[in-house]
Amino acid sequence: MAAPANPPRRWRRPAAPNPGSSCSTRTSPISKLTSDSPPTPNPPEVQSLPRSPISKGPHRLRPPLVLAGLRLSTRPEKPPAPAPAITQFRATTPTDQIAALEDQKHVLLGQRATLQRKLDAFHETVKEREKEKAKWAERAERAERAERNK
């Protein structure tokens, strides 16, 4: 694909104004209203800041903005509403709550036993593989000794 006939123009800084012109460089509207002295290009504390080699344009002299721990939302946080199951559980009698918790306990104990069986099977597989590796290493060692003894 061919390049476009007219490449896009990049932004360039405007040339310095003529000495006799009425416009000045980088003056704030407030400084124009409050001081009779000629405006300075930038205050000395801003001029002494290190410049980034990537940063270009009129914003390059501004100090970096660091926001730590700032809440972006102005609305107060609302605590989340309890799930309907929790509301229903709280509405039942204490004996029904105990029965429900006992049922849940048995389910969780069953899940724990299943996971423990899977974990034990995994450890057995690892032990078998380690034995196999040791056997293969021993065979390789024997073959190496046989080669040296020839």
PDB file of N, CA and C in Angstrom, residues 8-9 20 66 75 84 89 99:
ATOM      1  N   PRO A   8       0.124  13.411   7.632  1.00  0.00           N
ATOM      2  CA  PRO A   8      -0.478  14.288   8.644  1.00  0.00           C
ATOM      3  C   PRO A   8       0.574  15.198   9.256  1.00  0.00           C
ATOM      4  N   ARG A   9       0.186  16.428   9.506  1.00  0.00           N
ATOM      5  CA  ARG A   9       1.122  17.399  10.077  1.00  0.00           C
ATOM      6  C   ARG A   9       1.185  17.216  11.573  1.00  0.00           C
ATOM      7  N   GLY A  20       7.350  43.591  19.643  1.00  0.00           N
ATOM      8  CA  GLY A  20       6.377  44.665  19.750  1.00  0.00           C
ATOM      9  C   GLY A  20       4.943  44.179  19.865  1.00  0.00           C
ATOM     10  N   VAL A  66       0.655  13.017  41.396  1.00  0.00           N
ATOM     11  CA  VAL A  66       0.673  11.733  42.079  1.00  0.00           C
ATOM     12  C   VAL A  66      -0.554  11.658  42.971  1.00  0.00           C
ATOM     13  N   ARG A  75     -19.680   9.026  45.859  1.00  0.00           N
ATOM     14  CA  ARG A  75     -20.823   8.451  46.555  1.00  0.00           C
ATOM     15  C   ARG A  75     -20.357   7.607  47.735  1.00  0.00           C
ATOM     16  N   PRO A  84     -30.499 -13.596  49.487  1.00  0.00           N
ATOM     17  CA  PRO A  84     -31.813 -14.093  49.947  1.00  0.00           C
ATOM     18  C   PRO A  84     -31.692 -15.346  50.819  1.00  0.00           C
ATOM     19  N   PHE A  89     -32.330 -17.868  56.013  1.00  0.00           N
ATOM     20  CA  PHE A  89     -31.726 -18.623  57.113  1.00  0.00           C
ATOM     21  C   PHE A  89     -31.954 -17.908  58.443  1.00  0.00           C
ATOM     22  N   ALA A  99     -29.929 -27.586  62.252  1.00  0.00           N
ATOM     23  CA  ALA A  99     -30.073 -28.719  61.330  1.00  0.00           C
ATOM     24  C   ALA A  99     -29.464 -28.392  59.965  1.00  0.00           C
TER      25      ALA A  99
END
